[in-house]
C-alpha cells in the first residue's frame, strides 16, 4: 500500500512541475502501485446564452480534444520525468464543467481465485447484460463497492497508516 507521505510527495511534485497555465486548477493526483492519474480543470467553452444540452455537450467534447492535442508534448515531457522519478505510468485526464474525461490510462490485470458462488455472481452479471465478461463484471462490482463504502475504505486506509507508523517505531524497525 502507498503511504500518505508518498502520495503527498507525488502530488507536490506535480503541483510544482506542471507548466504554468496547463490547467485552470489541478483537481486531483491519484497514486497506486502502477499508475499516477493526473486530473486538471480546463476552461468551459464560450457558448451563446440558451445553448442546447447537445450543443454544450459537443462543445465540451471539442474542448477536451483540443486540449489533449495542444498539450500532448508538454504532458509527455512531464510524464517521462515522473515515470523515471516515481517508477509508475502517468495517465492524464481533464474536468470541464463537471464532466471528467480520461485520456489513456492503465487497466491492470489482477489474478484472483473465486469460489463457485462468487463466479455465479459474475456470470449472472454477464448473462444479464450488465457486463461483457467476468473481468468486466468484477470491475463493475469493485466500482459499486467503491461508490457505497467510501467512508469505510478511508477509515481502513487511515488505520493502515497508523499500523505502519506504529510498526516503524518498533524495536526492529531498522532491520
Coordinates of N, CA and C in Angstrom, one line a residue:
X1 N 0.8 -1.2 0.0 CA 0.0 0.0 0.0 C 0.9 1.2 0.0
X2 N 0.4 2.3 -0.7 CA 1.2 3.5 -0.8 C 0.9 4.4 0.4
X3 N 2.0 4.9 1.0 CA 1.8 5.7 2.2 C 1.3 7.1 1.8
X4 N 0.7 7.8 2.8 CA 0.2 9.2 2.6 C 1.4 10.1 2.2
X5 N 2.5 9.9 2.9 CA 3.7 10.7 2.6 C 4.1 10.5 1.1
X6 N 4.1 9.3 0.6 CA 4.4 9.1 -0.8 C 3.4 9.8 -1.7
X7 N 2.1 9.7 -1.4 CA 1.1 10.3 -2.2 C 1.3 11.8 -2.2
X8 N 1.6 12.4 -1.0 CA 1.8 13.8 -0.9 C 3.0 14.3 -1.7
X9 N 4.1 13.5 -1.7 CA 5.3 13.8 -2.4 C 4.9 13.9 -3.9
X10 N 4.2 12.9 -4.4 CA 3.8 12.9 -5.8 C 2.9 14.1 -6.2
X11 N 1.9 14.3 -5.3 CA 1.0 15.5 -5.6 C 1.8 16.8 -5.6
X12 N 2.7 16.9 -4.6 CA 3.5 18.1 -4.6 C 4.4 18.3 -5.8
X13 N 5.0 17.2 -6.2 CA 5.9 17.2 -7.4 C 5.1 17.7 -8.6
X14 N 3.9 17.1 -8.8 CA 3.1 17.6 -10.0 C 2.7 19.0 -9.8
X15 N 2.3 19.4 -8.6 CA 1.9 20.8 -8.5 C 3.0 21.8 -8.8
X16 N 4.2 21.4 -8.5 CA 5.4 22.3 -8.8 C 5.9 22.1 -10.2
X17 N 5.7 20.9 -10.8 CA 6.3 20.6 -12.2 C 5.4 20.9 -13.3
X18 N 4.1 20.9 -13.2 CA 3.2 21.2 -14.3 C 3.5 22.6 -14.9
X19 N 3.5 22.7 -16.2 CA 3.7 24.0 -16.8 C 2.7 25.0 -16.4
X20 N 3.1 26.2 -16.1 CA 2.1 27.3 -15.7 C 1.0 27.4 -16.7
X21 N -0.2 27.4 -16.3 CA -1.3 27.6 -17.2 C -1.8 26.3 -18.0
X22 N -1.2 25.2 -17.7 CA -1.6 23.9 -18.3 C -3.1 23.7 -18.0
X23 N -3.4 23.8 -16.7 CA -4.8 23.6 -16.2 C -5.2 24.9 -15.5
X24 N -6.5 25.1 -15.5 CA -7.0 26.2 -14.6 C -6.7 25.8 -13.2
X25 N -6.9 24.5 -12.9 CA -6.7 24.1 -11.5 C -6.3 22.6 -11.6
X26 N -5.4 22.2 -10.7 CA -5.1 20.8 -10.5 C -6.1 20.1 -9.6
X27 N -7.0 19.3 -10.2 CA -8.2 18.7 -9.5 C -7.7 17.6 -8.6
X28 N -6.9 16.7 -9.1 CA -6.5 15.5 -8.3 C -5.3 14.9 -8.9
X29 N -4.5 14.2 -8.0 CA -3.4 13.4 -8.4 C -3.6 12.1 -7.6
X30 N -4.0 11.0 -8.2 CA -4.2 9.7 -7.6 C -3.1 8.8 -7.9
X31 N -2.7 8.1 -6.8 CA -1.5 7.2 -7.0 C -1.8 5.8 -6.4
X32 N -1.4 4.8 -7.2 CA -1.4 3.4 -6.7 C 0.0 2.8 -7.1
X33 N 0.1 1.5 -6.9 CA 1.4 0.9 -7.2 C 1.9 1.0 -8.7
X34 N 0.9 1.0 -9.6 CA 1.3 1.0 -11.0 C 1.1 2.4 -11.7
X35 N 0.3 3.2 -11.2 CA -0.1 4.4 -12.0 C -0.3 5.6 -11.2
X36 N 0.0 6.8 -11.8 CA -0.4 8.1 -11.3 C -1.4 8.7 -12.3
X37 N -2.5 9.1 -11.8 CA -3.6 9.7 -12.7 C -3.7 11.2 -12.3
X38 N -3.4 12.0 -13.2 CA -3.4 13.5 -13.0 C -4.7 14.0 -13.7
X39 N -5.5 14.7 -13.0 CA -6.7 15.3 -13.5 C -6.7 16.8 -13.3
X40 N -6.9 17.6 -14.3 CA -6.9 19.0 -14.2 C -8.1 19.6 -14.8
X41 N -8.5 20.8 -14.3 CA -9.7 21.5 -14.8 C -9.3 22.4 -16.0
X42 N -10.1 22.3 -17.1 CA -9.9 23.2 -18.3 C -11.1 24.1 -18.4
X43 N -10.9 25.2 -19.1 CA -11.9 26.2 -19.3 C -13.1 25.7 -20.0
X44 N -14.3 26.2 -19.6 CA -15.5 25.8 -20.3 C -15.6 26.6 -21.6
X45 N -16.0 26.0 -22.7 CA -16.1 26.8 -23.9 C -17.2 27.9 -23.8
X46 N -16.9 29.0 -24.5 CA -17.9 30.1 -24.6 C -19.0 29.7 -25.5
X47 N -20.2 29.7 -25.0 CA -21.4 29.4 -25.8 C -22.4 30.5 -25.7
X48 N -23.2 30.6 -26.7 CA -24.3 31.7 -26.6 C -25.3 31.3 -25.5
X49 N -25.9 32.4 -25.0 CA -27.0 32.2 -24.0 C -28.1 31.3 -24.6
X50 N -28.5 30.3 -23.8 CA -29.6 29.4 -24.2 C -29.1 28.3 -25.1
X51 N -27.8 28.0 -25.1 CA -27.3 26.9 -25.9 C -28.0 25.6 -25.4
X52 N -28.3 24.7 -26.4 CA -28.9 23.4 -26.0 C -27.9 22.5 -25.3
X53 N -28.5 21.5 -24.6 CA -27.6 20.5 -24.0 C -26.7 19.8 -25.0
X54 N -27.2 19.5 -26.1 CA -26.5 18.8 -27.2 C -25.3 19.7 -27.6
X55 N -25.6 21.0 -27.8 CA -24.5 21.9 -28.2 C -23.5 22.1 -27.1
X56 N -23.9 22.1 -25.9 CA -23.0 22.2 -24.8 C -22.1 21.0 -24.7
X57 N -22.7 19.8 -24.8 CA -22.0 18.5 -24.8 C -21.0 18.5 -25.9
X58 N -21.4 18.9 -27.1 CA -20.5 18.9 -28.2 C -19.3 19.8 -28.0
X59 N -19.6 21.0 -27.5 CA -18.5 22.0 -27.3 C -17.5 21.5 -26.2
X60 N -18.0 20.8 -25.2 CA -17.1 20.3 -24.1 C -16.3 19.2 -24.7
X61 N -16.9 18.3 -25.5 CA -16.1 17.2 -26.2 C -15.0 17.8 -27.1
X62 N -15.4 18.9 -27.8 CA -14.4 19.5 -28.7 C -13.3 20.2 -27.9
X63 N -13.6 20.8 -26.8 CA -12.6 21.5 -25.9 C -11.6 20.4 -25.4
X64 N -12.2 19.3 -24.9 CA -11.3 18.2 -24.4 C -10.3 17.7 -25.5
X65 N -10.8 17.5 -26.7 CA -10.0 17.0 -27.8 C -8.9 18.1 -28.1
X66 N -9.3 19.3 -28.2 CA -8.4 20.4 -28.5 C -7.3 20.5 -27.4
X67 N -7.7 20.4 -26.1 CA -6.7 20.4 -25.1 C -5.7 19.3 -25.2
X68 N -6.3 18.1 -25.4 CA -5.5 16.9 -25.5 C -4.4 17.0 -26.6
X69 N -4.8 17.4 -27.8 CA -3.8 17.5 -28.9 C -2.8 18.7 -28.7
X70 N -3.3 19.8 -28.2 CA -2.5 21.0 -28.0 C -1.4 20.8 -26.9
X71 N -1.7 20.0 -25.9 CA -0.8 19.9 -24.7 C 0.0 18.6 -24.7
X72 N -0.2 17.8 -25.8 CA 0.4 16.5 -25.8 C 1.9 16.5 -25.5
X73 N 2.7 17.3 -26.2 CA 4.1 17.3 -26.0 C 4.5 17.7 -24.6
X74 N 3.9 18.7 -24.0 CA 4.2 19.1 -22.6 C 3.8 18.0 -21.6
X75 N 2.7 17.4 -21.8 CA 2.3 16.3 -20.9 C 3.2 15.1 -21.0
X76 N 3.7 14.8 -22.3 CA 4.6 13.7 -22.4 C 5.9 14.0 -21.7
X77 N 6.4 15.2 -21.8 CA 7.7 15.6 -21.1 C 7.6 15.4 -19.6
X78 N 6.5 15.9 -19.0 CA 6.3 15.8 -17.6 C 6.1 14.3 -17.2
X79 N 5.4 13.5 -18.0 CA 5.1 12.1 -17.7 C 6.5 11.3 -17.7
X80 N 7.3 11.6 -18.7 CA 8.6 10.9 -18.7 C 9.4 11.2 -17.5
X81 N 9.5 12.4 -17.0 CA 10.2 12.8 -15.8 C 9.6 12.0 -14.6
X82 N 8.3 12.1 -14.5 CA 7.6 11.5 -13.4 C 7.8 10.0 -13.4
X83 N 7.7 9.3 -14.6 CA 7.9 7.9 -14.6 C 9.3 7.5 -14.2
X84 N 10.2 8.3 -14.6 CA 11.6 8.0 -14.2 C 11.8 8.2 -12.7
X85 N 11.2 9.2 -12.1 CA 11.3 9.5 -10.7 C 10.5 8.6 -9.8
X86 N 9.3 8.3 -10.2 CA 8.4 7.5 -9.3 C 8.2 6.1 -9.7
X87 N 8.7 5.7 -10.9 CA 8.5 4.3 -11.3 C 7.1 3.8 -11.6
X88 N 6.3 4.8 -12.0 CA 4.9 4.5 -12.3 C 4.5 5.1 -13.6
X89 N 3.5 4.5 -14.3 CA 3.0 5.1 -15.5 C 2.1 6.3 -15.1
X90 N 2.2 7.4 -16.0 CA 1.4 8.6 -15.7 C 0.3 8.6 -16.7
X91 N -0.9 8.8 -16.3 CA -2.1 8.9 -17.1 C -2.7 10.3 -16.8
X92 N -3.4 10.8 -17.8 CA -4.0 12.2 -17.8 C -5.5 12.2 -18.0
X93 N -6.1 13.2 -17.4 CA -7.5 13.4 -17.7 C -7.8 14.9 -17.4
X94 N -9.0 15.3 -17.8 CA -9.5 16.6 -17.6 C -10.9 16.6 -17.0
X95 N -11.2 17.8 -16.4 CA -12.6 18.0 -15.9 C -13.0 19.3 -16.6
X96 N -14.2 19.3 -17.2 CA -14.7 20.5 -17.8 C -16.2 20.6 -17.5
X97 N -16.6 21.6 -16.8 CA -18.0 21.8 -16.4 C -18.5 20.6 -15.7
X98 N -17.7 20.0 -14.8 CA -18.2 18.9 -14.0 C -18.1 17.5 -14.7
X99 N -17.7 17.5 -16.0 CA -17.6 16.2 -16.7 C -16.1 15.9 -16.7
X100 N -15.9 14.6 -16.5 CA -14.5 14.1 -16.4 C -14.2 13.2 -17.7
X101 N -13.0 13.5 -18.3 CA -12.6 12.6 -19.4 C -11.2 12.2 -19.2
X102 N -11.0 10.9 -19.2 CA -9.6 10.3 -19.0 C -9.1 10.0 -20.4
X103 N -7.8 10.3 -20.6 CA -7.1 10.0 -21.8 C -6.7 8.6 -21.7
X104 N -5.4 8.3 -22.0 CA -5.0 6.9 -21.8 C -4.8 6.6 -20.3
X105 N -5.2 5.4 -19.9 CA -4.9 5.0 -18.5 C -4.9 3.5 -18.5
X106 N -4.2 3.0 -17.4 CA -4.0 1.6 -17.3 C -5.2 0.8 -16.9
X107 N -5.3 -0.4 -17.4 CA -6.3 -1.4 -17.0 C -5.4 -2.6 -16.6
X108 N -5.0 -2.7 -15.4 CA -4.1 -3.8 -14.9 C -4.8 -5.1 -14.7
X109 N -4.2 -6.2 -15.2 CA -4.8 -7.5 -14.9 C -4.6 -7.8 -13.4
X110 N -5.6 -8.4 -12.8 CA -5.5 -8.8 -11.4 C -5.9 -10.3 -11.3
X111 N -5.0 -11.1 -10.8 CA -5.3 -12.5 -10.7 C -6.0 -12.8 -9.4
X112 N -7.0 -13.6 -9.5 CA -7.8 -13.9 -8.2 C -8.4 -15.3 -8.4
X113 N -8.6 -15.9 -7.2 CA -9.3 -17.2 -7.2 C -10.7 -17.0 -6.6
X114 N -11.7 -17.4 -7.3 CA -13.0 -17.2 -6.8 C -13.7 -18.6 -6.7
X115 N -14.5 -18.8 -5.7 CA -15.2 -20.0 -5.5 C -16.5 -19.9 -6.3
X116 N -17.2 -21.0 -6.5 CA -18.3 -21.1 -7.3 C -19.4 -20.0 -7.1
X117 N -19.8 -19.8 -5.8 CA -20.8 -18.8 -5.6 C -20.4 -17.4 -6.1
X118 N -19.1 -17.1 -6.0 CA -18.6 -15.8 -6.4 C -18.6 -15.8 -8.0
X119 N -18.2 -16.9 -8.6 CA -18.2 -16.9 -10.1 C -19.7 -16.8 -10.6
X120 N -20.6 -17.4 -9.8 CA -22.0 -17.3 -10.3 C -22.5 -15.9 -10.3
X121 N -22.1 -15.1 -9.3 CA -22.4 -13.7 -9.3 C -22.0 -13.0 -10.5
X122 N -20.7 -13.3 -10.9 CA -20.1 -12.6 -12.1 C -20.9 -13.1 -13.3
X123 N -21.2 -14.4 -13.4 CA -21.9 -15.0 -14.6 C -23.3 -14.4 -14.7
X124 N -23.9 -14.2 -13.6 CA -25.3 -13.5 -13.6 C -25.2 -12.1 -14.2
X125 N -24.2 -11.4 -13.8 CA -24.0 -10.0 -14.4 C -23.7 -10.1 -15.9
X126 N -23.0 -11.1 -16.3 CA -22.7 -11.2 -17.7 C -24.0 -11.6 -18.5
X127 N -24.7 -12.6 -17.9 CA -26.0 -13.1 -18.6 C -27.0 -12.0 -18.6
X128 N -27.0 -11.1 -17.6 CA -28.0 -10.0 -17.5 C -27.6 -8.8 -18.4
X129 N -26.5 -8.9 -19.0 CA -26.0 -7.8 -19.9 C -25.4 -6.6 -19.2
X130 N -25.2 -6.8 -17.9 CA -24.5 -5.7 -17.1 C -23.0 -5.6 -17.5
X131 N -22.4 -6.7 -17.8 CA -21.0 -6.8 -18.2 C -20.8 -7.7 -19.4
X132 N -19.7 -7.5 -20.1 CA -19.4 -8.3 -21.3 C -18.7 -9.6 -20.9
X133 N -18.0 -9.6 -19.8 CA -17.2 -10.8 -19.4 C -17.1 -10.8 -17.9
X134 N -16.5 -11.9 -17.4 CA -16.3 -12.0 -15.9 C -15.4 -10.8 -15.5
X135 N -14.4 -10.5 -16.3 CA -13.5 -9.4 -15.9 C -14.2 -8.1 -15.8
X136 N -15.1 -7.8 -16.8 CA -15.9 -6.6 -16.7 C -16.8 -6.6 -15.5
X137 N -17.4 -7.8 -15.2 CA -18.3 -7.9 -14.1 C -17.6 -7.7 -12.8
X138 N -16.4 -8.2 -12.7 CA -15.6 -8.0 -11.4 C -15.3 -6.5 -11.3
X139 N -14.9 -5.8 -12.4 CA -14.6 -4.4 -12.3 C -15.9 -3.6 -11.9
X140 N -17.0 -4.0 -12.4 CA -18.3 -3.4 -12.1 C -18.6 -3.5 -10.6
X141 N -18.3 -4.7 -10.0 CA -18.5 -4.9 -8.6 C -17.6 -4.1 -7.8
X142 N -16.3 -3.9 -8.2 CA -15.4 -3.1 -7.4 C -15.8 -1.7 -7.5
X143 N -16.3 -1.2 -8.6 CA -16.8 0.2 -8.7 C -18.0 0.4 -7.8
X144 N -18.9 -0.5 -7.8 CA -20.1 -0.4 -7.0 C -19.7 -0.3 -5.5
X145 N -18.8 -1.2 -5.1 CA -18.4 -1.2 -3.7 C -17.7 0.2 -3.4
X146 N -16.9 0.6 -4.3 CA -16.2 1.9 -4.1 C -17.2 3.0 -3.9
X147 N -18.3 3.1 -4.6 CA -19.3 4.1 -4.5 C -20.0 4.1 -3.2
X148 N -20.2 2.9 -2.7 CA -21.1 2.8 -1.5 C -20.3 2.7 -0.2
X149 N -19.0 2.5 -0.2 CA -18.3 2.4 1.1 C -17.1 3.3 1.2
X150 N -17.2 4.5 0.5 CA -16.0 5.4 0.6 C -15.5 5.7 2.0
X151 N -16.5 6.0 2.9 CA -16.0 6.4 4.2 C -15.4 5.2 4.9
X152 N -15.9 4.0 4.7 CA -15.4 2.8 5.4 C -14.0 2.5 4.8
X153 N -13.8 2.6 3.5 CA -12.5 2.4 2.9 C -11.5 3.5 3.4
X154 N -11.9 4.7 3.5 CA -11.0 5.8 4.0 C -10.6 5.5 5.5
X155 N -11.5 5.0 6.3 CA -11.2 4.6 7.7 C -10.2 3.5 7.7
X156 N -10.4 2.5 6.8 CA -9.4 1.4 6.7 C -8.0 1.9 6.3
X157 N -8.0 2.8 5.3 CA -6.7 3.4 4.9 C -6.0 4.1 6.0
X158 N -6.8 4.9 6.8 CA -6.2 5.6 7.9 C -5.7 4.6 9.0
X159 N -6.4 3.6 9.2 CA -6.0 2.5 10.2 C -4.7 1.9 9.7
X160 N -4.5 1.6 8.4 CA -3.3 1.0 7.9 C -2.1 2.0 8.0
X161 N -2.4 3.3 7.8 CA -1.3 4.3 8.0 C -0.9 4.3 9.5
X162 N -1.8 4.2 10.4 CA -1.5 4.1 11.8 C -0.7 2.9 12.2
X163 N -1.1 1.7 11.6 CA -0.3 0.5 11.8 C 1.1 0.6 11.3
X164 N 1.2 1.2 10.2 CA 2.6 1.4 9.6 C 3.4 2.3 10.5
X165 N 2.8 3.4 11.0 CA 3.5 4.3 11.9 C 4.0 3.6 13.1
X166 N 3.1 2.8 13.8 CA 3.5 2.1 15.0 C 4.6 1.1 14.7
X167 N 4.4 0.4 13.6 CA 5.4 -0.7 13.2 C 6.8 0.0 13.0
X168 N 6.8 1.1 12.4 CA 8.1 1.8 12.1 C 8.8 2.3 13.4
X169 N 8.0 2.5 14.5 CA 8.6 2.9 15.8 C 9.0 1.7 16.6
X170 N 8.7 0.5 16.1 CA 9.1 -0.7 16.9 C 10.6 -1.0 17.0
X171 N 10.9 -1.9 17.9 CA 12.4 -2.1 18.2 C 13.1 -2.7 17.0
X172 N 12.5 -3.4 16.1 CA 13.1 -4.0 15.0 C 13.0 -3.2 13.7
X173 N 12.6 -1.9 13.8 CA 12.3 -1.1 12.7 C 13.5 -0.9 11.8
X174 N 14.7 -1.0 12.3 CA 15.9 -0.7 11.5 C 16.4 -1.9 10.7
X175 N 15.8 -3.0 10.9 CA 16.4 -4.3 10.2 C 16.0 -4.3 8.8

